[in-house]
Short mmCIF file of C-alpha atoms in Angstrom, two decimals:
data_model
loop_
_atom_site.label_atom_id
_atom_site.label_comp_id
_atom_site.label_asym_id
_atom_site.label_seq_id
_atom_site.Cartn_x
_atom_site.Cartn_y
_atom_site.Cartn_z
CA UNK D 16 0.00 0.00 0.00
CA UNK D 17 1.46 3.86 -1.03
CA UNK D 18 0.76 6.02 1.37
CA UNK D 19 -1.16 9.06 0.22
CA UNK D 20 -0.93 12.86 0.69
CA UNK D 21 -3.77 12.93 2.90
CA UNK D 22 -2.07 10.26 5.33
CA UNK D 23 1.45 12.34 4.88
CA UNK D 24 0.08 15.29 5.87
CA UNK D 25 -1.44 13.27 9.17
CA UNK D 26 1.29 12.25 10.11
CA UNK D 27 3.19 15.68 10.37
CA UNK D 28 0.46 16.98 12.57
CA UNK D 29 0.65 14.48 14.67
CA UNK D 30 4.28 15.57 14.62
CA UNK D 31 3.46 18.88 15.12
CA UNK D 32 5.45 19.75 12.32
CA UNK D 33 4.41 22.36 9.75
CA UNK D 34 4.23 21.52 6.27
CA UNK D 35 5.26 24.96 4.75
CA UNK D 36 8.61 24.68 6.45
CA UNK D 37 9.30 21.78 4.93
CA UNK D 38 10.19 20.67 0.96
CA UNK D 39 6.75 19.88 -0.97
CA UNK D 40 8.13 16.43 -1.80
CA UNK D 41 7.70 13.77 0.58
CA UNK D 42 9.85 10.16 0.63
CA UNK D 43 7.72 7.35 1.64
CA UNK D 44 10.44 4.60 2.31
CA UNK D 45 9.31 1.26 2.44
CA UNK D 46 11.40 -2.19 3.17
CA UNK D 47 11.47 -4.18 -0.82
CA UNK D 48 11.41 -8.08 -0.06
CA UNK D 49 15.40 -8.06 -0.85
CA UNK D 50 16.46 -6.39 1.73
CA UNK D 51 18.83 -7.49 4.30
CA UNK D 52 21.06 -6.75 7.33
CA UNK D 53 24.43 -8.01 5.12
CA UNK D 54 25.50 -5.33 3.00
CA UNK D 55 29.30 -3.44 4.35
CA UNK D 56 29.94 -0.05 3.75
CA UNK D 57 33.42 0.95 3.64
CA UNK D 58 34.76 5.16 4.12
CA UNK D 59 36.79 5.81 2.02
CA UNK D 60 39.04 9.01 2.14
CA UNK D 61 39.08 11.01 -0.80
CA UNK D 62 42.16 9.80 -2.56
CA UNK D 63 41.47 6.33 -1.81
CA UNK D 64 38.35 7.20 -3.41
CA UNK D 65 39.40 8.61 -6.55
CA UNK D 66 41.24 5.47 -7.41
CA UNK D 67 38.60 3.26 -7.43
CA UNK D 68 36.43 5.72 -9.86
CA UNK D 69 39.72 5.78 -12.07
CA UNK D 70 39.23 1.69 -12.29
CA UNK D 71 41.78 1.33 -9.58
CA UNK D 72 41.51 -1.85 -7.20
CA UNK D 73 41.60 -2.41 -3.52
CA UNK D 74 42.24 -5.62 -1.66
CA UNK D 75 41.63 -6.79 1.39
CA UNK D 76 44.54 -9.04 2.42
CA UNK D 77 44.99 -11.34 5.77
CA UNK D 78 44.96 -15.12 7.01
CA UNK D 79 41.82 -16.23 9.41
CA UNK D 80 44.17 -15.82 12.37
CA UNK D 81 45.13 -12.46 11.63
CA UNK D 82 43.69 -8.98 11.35
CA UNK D 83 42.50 -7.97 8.29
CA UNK D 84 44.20 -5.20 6.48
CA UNK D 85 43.12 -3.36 2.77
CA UNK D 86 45.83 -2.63 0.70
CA UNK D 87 45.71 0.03 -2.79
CA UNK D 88 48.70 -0.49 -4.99
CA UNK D 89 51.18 1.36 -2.59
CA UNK D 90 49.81 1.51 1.09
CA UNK D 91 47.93 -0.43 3.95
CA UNK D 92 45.27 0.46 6.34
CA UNK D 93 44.08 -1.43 9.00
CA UNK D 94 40.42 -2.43 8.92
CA UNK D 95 37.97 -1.58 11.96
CA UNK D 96 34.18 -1.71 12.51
CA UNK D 97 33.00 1.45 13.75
CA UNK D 98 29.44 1.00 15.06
CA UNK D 99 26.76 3.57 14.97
CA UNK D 100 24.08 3.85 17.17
CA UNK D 101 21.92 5.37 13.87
CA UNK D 102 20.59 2.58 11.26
CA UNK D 103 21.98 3.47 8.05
CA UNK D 104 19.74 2.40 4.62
CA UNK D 105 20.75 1.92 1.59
CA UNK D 106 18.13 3.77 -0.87
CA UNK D 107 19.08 3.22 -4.82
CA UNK D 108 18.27 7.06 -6.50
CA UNK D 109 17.41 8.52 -3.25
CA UNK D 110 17.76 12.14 -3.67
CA UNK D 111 18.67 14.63 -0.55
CA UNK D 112 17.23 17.83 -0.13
CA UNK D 113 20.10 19.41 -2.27
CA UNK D 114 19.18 17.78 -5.72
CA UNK D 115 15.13 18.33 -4.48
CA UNK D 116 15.95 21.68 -4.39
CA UNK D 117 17.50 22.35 -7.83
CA UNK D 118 15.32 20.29 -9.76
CA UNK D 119 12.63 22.72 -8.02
CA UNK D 120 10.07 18.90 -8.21
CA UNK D 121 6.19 19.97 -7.68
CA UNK D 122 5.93 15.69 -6.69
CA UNK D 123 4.39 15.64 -3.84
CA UNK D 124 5.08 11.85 -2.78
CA UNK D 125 8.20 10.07 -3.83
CA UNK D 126 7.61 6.12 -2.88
CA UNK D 127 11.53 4.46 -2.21
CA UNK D 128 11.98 1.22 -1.20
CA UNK D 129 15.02 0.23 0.94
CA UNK D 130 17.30 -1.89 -0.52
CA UNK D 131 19.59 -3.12 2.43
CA UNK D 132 20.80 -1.20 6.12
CA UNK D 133 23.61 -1.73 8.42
CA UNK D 134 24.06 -0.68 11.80
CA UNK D 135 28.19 -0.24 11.56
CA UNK D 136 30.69 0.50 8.83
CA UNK D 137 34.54 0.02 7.75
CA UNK D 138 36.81 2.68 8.55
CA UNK D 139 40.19 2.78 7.38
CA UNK D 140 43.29 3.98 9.31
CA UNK D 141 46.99 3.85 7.20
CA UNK D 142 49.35 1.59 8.95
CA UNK D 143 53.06 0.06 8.87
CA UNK D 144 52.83 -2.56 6.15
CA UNK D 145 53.14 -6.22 7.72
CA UNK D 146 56.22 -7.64 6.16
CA UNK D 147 57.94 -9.80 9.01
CA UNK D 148 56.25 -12.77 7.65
CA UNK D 149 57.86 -12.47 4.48
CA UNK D 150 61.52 -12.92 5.22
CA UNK D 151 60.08 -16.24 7.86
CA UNK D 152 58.67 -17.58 4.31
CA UNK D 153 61.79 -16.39 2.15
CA UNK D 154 63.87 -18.24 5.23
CA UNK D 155 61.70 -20.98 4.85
CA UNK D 156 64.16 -22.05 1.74
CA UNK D 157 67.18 -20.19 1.35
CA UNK D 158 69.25 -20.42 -1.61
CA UNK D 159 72.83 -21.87 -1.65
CA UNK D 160 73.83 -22.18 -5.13
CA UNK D 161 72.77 -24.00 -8.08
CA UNK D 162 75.01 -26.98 -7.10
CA UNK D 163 73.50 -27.08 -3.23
CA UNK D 164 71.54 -30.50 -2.45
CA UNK D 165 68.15 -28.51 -1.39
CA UNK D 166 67.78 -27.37 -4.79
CA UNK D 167 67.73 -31.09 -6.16
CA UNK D 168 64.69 -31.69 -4.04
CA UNK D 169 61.87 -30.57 -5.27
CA UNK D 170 59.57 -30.46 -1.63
CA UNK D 171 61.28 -27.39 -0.39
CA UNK D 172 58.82 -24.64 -0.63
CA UNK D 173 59.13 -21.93 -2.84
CA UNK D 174 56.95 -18.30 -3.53
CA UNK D 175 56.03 -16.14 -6.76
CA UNK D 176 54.74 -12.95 -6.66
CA UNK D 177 51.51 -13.80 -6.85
CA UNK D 178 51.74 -16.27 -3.84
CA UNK D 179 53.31 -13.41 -1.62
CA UNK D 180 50.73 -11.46 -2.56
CA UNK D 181 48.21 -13.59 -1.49
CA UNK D 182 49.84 -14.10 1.71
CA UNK D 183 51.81 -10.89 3.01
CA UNK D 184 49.41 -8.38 4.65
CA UNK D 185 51.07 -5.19 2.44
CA UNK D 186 50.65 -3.39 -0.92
CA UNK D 187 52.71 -5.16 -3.79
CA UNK D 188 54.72 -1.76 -3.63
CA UNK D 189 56.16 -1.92 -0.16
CA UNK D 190 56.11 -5.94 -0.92
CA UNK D 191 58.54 -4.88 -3.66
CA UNK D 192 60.81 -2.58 -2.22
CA UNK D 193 60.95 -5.26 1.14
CA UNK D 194 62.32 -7.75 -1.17
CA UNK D 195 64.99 -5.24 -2.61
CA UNK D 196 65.96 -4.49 0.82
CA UNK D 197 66.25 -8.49 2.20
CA UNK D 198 68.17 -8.46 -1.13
CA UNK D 199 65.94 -11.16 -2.85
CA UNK D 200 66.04 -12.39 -6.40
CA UNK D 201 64.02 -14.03 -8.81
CA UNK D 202 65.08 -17.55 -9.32
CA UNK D 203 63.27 -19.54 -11.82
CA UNK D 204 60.13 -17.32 -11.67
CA UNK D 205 60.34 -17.92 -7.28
CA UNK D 206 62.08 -15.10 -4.89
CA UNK D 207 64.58 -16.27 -3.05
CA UNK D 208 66.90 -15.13 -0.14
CA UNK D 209 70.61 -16.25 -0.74
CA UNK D 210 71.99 -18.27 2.24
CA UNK D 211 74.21 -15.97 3.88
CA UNK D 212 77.22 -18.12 3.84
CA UNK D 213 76.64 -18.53 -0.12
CA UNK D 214 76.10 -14.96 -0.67
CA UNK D 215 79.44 -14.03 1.46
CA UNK D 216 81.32 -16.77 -1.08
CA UNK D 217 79.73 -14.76 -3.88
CA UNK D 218 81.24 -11.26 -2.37
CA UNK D 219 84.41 -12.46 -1.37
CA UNK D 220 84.93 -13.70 -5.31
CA UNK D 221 84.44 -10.21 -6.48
CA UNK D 222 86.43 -8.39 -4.09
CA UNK D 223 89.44 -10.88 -4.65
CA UNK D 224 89.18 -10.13 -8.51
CA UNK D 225 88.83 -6.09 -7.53
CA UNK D 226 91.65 -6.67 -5.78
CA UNK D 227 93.80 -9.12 -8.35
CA UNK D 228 93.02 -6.28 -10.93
CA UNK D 229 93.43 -3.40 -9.29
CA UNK D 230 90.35 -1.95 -9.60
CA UNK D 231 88.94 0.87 -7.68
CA UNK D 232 85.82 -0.03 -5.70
CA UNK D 233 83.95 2.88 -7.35
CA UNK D 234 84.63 1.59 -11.26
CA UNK D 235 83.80 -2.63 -11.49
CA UNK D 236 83.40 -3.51 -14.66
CA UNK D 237 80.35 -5.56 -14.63
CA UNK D 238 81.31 -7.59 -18.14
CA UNK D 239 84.83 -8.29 -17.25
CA UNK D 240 83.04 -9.49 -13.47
CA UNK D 241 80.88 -11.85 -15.43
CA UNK D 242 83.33 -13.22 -17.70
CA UNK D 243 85.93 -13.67 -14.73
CA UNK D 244 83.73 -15.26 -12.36
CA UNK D 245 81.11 -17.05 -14.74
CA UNK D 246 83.16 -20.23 -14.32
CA UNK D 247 82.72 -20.18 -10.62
CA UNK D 248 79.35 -19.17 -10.45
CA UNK D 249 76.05 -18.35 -12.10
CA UNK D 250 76.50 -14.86 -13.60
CA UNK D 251 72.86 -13.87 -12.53
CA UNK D 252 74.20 -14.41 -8.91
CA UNK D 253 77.44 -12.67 -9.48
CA UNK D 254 75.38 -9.48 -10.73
CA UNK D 255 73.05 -9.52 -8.12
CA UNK D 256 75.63 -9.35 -5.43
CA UNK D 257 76.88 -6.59 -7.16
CA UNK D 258 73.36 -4.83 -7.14
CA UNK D 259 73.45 -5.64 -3.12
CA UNK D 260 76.40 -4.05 -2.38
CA UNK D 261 76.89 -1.85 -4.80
CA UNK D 262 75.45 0.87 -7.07
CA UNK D 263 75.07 0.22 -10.89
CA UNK D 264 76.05 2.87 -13.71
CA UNK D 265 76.59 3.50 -17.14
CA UNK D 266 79.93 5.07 -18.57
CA UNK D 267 80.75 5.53 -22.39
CA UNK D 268 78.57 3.07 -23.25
CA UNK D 269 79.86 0.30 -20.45
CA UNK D 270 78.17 -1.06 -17.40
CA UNK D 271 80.37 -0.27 -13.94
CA UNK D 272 79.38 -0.80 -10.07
CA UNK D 273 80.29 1.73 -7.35
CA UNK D 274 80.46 -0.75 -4.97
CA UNK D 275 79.54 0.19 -1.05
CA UNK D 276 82.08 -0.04 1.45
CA UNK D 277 79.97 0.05 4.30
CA UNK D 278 77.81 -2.71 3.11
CA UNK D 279 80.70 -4.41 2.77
CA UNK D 280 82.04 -3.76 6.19
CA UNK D 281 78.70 -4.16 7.64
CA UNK D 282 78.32 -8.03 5.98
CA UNK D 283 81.80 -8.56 6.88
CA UNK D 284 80.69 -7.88 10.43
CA UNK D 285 78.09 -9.93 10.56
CA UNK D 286 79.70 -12.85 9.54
CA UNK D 287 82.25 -12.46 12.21
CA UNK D 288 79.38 -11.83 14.68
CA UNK D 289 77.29 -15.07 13.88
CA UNK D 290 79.15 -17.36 15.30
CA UNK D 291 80.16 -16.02 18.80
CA UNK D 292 77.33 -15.33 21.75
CA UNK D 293 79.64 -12.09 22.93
CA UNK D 294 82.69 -10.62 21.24
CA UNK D 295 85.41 -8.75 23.44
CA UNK D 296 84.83 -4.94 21.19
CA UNK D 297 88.57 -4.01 21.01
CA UNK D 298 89.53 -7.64 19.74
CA UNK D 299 86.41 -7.50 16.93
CA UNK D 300 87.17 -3.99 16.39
CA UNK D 301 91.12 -5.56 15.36
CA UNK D 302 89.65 -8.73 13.59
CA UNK D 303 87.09 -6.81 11.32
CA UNK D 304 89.65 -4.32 9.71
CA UNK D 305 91.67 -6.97 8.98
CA UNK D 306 89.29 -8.83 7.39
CA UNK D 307 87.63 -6.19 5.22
CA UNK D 308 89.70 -5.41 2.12
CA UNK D 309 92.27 -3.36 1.72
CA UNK D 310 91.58 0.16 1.89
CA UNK D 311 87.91 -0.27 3.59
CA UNK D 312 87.86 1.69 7.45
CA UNK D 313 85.21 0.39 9.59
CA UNK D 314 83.35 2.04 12.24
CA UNK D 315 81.03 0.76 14.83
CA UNK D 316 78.08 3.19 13.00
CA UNK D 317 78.28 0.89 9.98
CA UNK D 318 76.71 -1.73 12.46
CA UNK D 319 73.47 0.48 13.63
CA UNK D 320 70.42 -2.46 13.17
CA UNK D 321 72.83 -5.19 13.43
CA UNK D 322 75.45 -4.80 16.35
CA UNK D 323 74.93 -3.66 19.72
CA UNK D 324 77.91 -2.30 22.01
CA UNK D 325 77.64 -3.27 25.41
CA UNK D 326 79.54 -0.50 27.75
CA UNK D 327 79.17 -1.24 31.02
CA UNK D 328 80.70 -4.47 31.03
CA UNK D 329 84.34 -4.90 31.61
CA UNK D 330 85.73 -5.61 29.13
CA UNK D 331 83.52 -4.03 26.21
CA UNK D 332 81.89 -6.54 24.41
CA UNK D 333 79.94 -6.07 21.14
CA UNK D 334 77.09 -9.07 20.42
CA UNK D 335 74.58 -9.15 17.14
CA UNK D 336 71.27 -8.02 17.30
CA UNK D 337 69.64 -8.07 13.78
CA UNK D 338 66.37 -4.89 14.36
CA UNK D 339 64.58 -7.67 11.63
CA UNK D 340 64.54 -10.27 14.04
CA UNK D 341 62.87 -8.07 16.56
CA UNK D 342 58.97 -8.17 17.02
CA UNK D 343 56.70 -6.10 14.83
CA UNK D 344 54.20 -4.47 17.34
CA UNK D 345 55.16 -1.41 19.02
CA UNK D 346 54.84 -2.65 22.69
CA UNK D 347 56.39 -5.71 21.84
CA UNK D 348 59.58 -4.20 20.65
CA UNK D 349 59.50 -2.07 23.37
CA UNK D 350 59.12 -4.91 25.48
CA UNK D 351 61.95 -6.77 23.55
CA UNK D 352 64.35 -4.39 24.03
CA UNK D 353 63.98 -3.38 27.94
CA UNK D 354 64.32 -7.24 28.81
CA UNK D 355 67.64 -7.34 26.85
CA UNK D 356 68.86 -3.81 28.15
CA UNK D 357 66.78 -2.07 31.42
CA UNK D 358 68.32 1.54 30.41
CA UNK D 359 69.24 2.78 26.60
CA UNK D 360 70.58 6.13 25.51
CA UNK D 361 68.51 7.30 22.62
CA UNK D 362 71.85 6.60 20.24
CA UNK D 363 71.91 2.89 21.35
CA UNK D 364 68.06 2.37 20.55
CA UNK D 365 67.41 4.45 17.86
CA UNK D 366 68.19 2.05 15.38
CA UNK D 367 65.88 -0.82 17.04
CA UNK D 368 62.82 1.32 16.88
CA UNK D 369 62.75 3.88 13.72
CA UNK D 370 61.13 1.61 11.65
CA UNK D 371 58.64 1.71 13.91
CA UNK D 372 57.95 5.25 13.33
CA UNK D 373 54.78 6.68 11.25
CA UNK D 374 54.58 9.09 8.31
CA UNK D 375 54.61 11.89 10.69
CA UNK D 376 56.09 10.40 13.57
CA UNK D 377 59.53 10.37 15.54
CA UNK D 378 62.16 8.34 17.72
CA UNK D 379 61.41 10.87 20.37
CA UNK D 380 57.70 10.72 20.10
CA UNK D 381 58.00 7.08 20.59
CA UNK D 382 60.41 7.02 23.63
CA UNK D 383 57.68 9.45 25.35
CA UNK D 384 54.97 7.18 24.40
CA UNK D 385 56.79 3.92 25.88
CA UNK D 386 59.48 4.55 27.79
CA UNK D 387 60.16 6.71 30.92
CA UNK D 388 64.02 9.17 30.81
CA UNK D 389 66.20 9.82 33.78
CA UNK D 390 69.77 11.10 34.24
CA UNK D 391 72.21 8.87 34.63
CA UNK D 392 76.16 10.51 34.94
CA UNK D 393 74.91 13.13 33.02
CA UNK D 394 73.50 11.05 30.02
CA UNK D 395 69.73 11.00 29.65
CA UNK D 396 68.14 7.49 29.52
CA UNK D 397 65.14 5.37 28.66
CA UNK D 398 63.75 2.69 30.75
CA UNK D 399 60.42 0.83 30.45
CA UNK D 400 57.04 2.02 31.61
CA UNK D 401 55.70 -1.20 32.02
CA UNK D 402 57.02 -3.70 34.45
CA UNK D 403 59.47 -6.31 32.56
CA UNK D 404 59.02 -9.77 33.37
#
């Protein structure tokens, strides 16, 4: 049954509301047999937006166990229900007061019927990108050379882009430029991380033949690398150590690497480190330099992320501590960190907590946030403000 103008007009008086205040048109709303409860409304900001008008895609990525998270081509947001205590309907060609207005409509009854309602709604809020998970799959199988027993068996598992993308809770841009930094390569259509004993075999080839040639760090010839060391290894892997520790670039027409010699100092480092719980600091400090090659300096800042110096011990002792091996969450790094070390100077923790850090966010904003400061011998430092079991 349509209600009629008669039984409009009614109902404002018992309303007590008067009609000449109001728009002539009336909606009648009514509830078709299709709708339902079931329908999701998502806010999107006006970017976000934009993108999916343009024919853009959003996806929302995340195992059961874990919290879901949408993800645009180069950012993630975390996914939360807001509730509101207002049911919301969804009315197909419903027209607000606005459009009434300008179409200046004499209709006196406009009959709607609702096609679905929802008492809550998506909101989005831009987060860190969840990529932990995809150096424990990468890790899963490392790579140790073309010759290595693993790769003869075929059960090992292995990931393409599509399968991290299905299982990494992060846009396929900052998946991208993760694998760049964990210095992963395509092998046989799968990424891979080279075992780091294989990929230290691989460096310590090319700095023997910079060395045997006398090149200068800054000017490897890339052919001349690949023609060298082809016999030893597979020249894909030869090149991509060169894109890991060095910079590629193009002179008269040839192909040269700039190579880095703090990556270099910093691998060299942790290869030293690996094997030893705690290492007396002035007897790694001696070791290192003489195991880097010639003409390299170290310095402890090469090892920010990796190394930590302990001070107060007697003697000085230096022990790894990789920031990637660290926990993810904010209070669980935080955590982490005051159970290995009850006081930090802002230097010594820095490193373990600015990837933490949002778009508009800093080291110190984070030490307020989770840590308390106090003087100690005239240095200020951070201890926990939760108690550390």
């Amino acid at each position: 049954m349509e209600r009629t103008r008669a039984e409009v007009d009614a109902t404002l008086q018992t309303a007590k509301l008067d009609a000449a205040e109001l728009l002539p048109a009336a909606h009648c709303l009514r509830f078709g047999p299709a709708a339902a409860g079931d329908v999701c409304l998502l806010e999107l900001e006006p970017a976000l937006c934009g993108r999916l008008q343009a024919g853009h895609s959003l996806v929302i990525r995340g195992d059961k166990d874990e919290q879901a998270v949408l993800c645009s081509e180069d950012k993630t947001f975390d996914l939360k229900v807001a509730d509101t205590s207002n049911m919301l309907l969804f009315i197909p060609g419903c027209k607000i007061p606005e459009q009434l207005k300008m179409e200046e409509t004499h209709c006196n009854i406009i009959h709607t019927e609702i096609f679905g309602f929802s008492n809550n709604y998506w909101e989005l809020r831009r987060c860190r990108p969840k990529l932990k998970k995809l150096k424990k799959l990468l890790m899963e199988n490392t790579y140790e050379g073309p010759d290595s027993e693993k790769e003869k068996d075929s059960s090992h598992l292995k990931y393409t882009t599509g399968d991290l993308l299905d299982q990494i809770q992060a846009s396929e841009e900052e998946i991208m430029t993760q694998l760049q930094v964990l210095n992963a390569c395509e092998i046989g259509g799968y990424w891979r991380i080279l075992e780091f004993d294989y990929e230290m075999k691989l460096l310590n080839h090319i700095t023997q033949l910079v060395d045997s040639e006398s090149w200068s760090f800054s000017k490897v010839p890339l052919n001349t690398c690949l023609q060298e060391l082809g016999p030893l290894e597979p020249e894909e892997m030869i090149e991509h150590c060169l894109r890991c520790y060095g910079k590629k670039y193009t002179e008269e027409g040839e192909v040269y690497f700039e190579l880095s010699a703090d990556k270099i100092c910093r691998a060299t480092a942790q290869m030293l480190l690996q094997n030893a719980v705690k290492f007396n600091l002035a007897e790694f400090q001696e070791v290192w330099q003489q195991s880097v090659p010639e003409g390299m300096t170290t310095r402890l800042d090469q090892l920010q992320g990796l190394a930590l110096v302990d001070r107060q011990s007697r003697p000085e002792i230096i022990f790894l501590l990789k920031v990637e091996d660290l926990p993810e969450g904010d209070q669980e790094r935080f955590s982490s960190l005051f159970s290995l070390r009850e006081k930090w100077t802002e230097e010594d923790i820095a490193p373990y907590i600015q990837d933490l850090c949002g778009e508009k966010q800093t080291v110190g904003a984070l030490l307020t946030k989770y840590a308390r400061s106090s003087m100690q011998n005239g240095v200020k430092v951070y201890n926990s403000r939760r108690p550390i079991s």
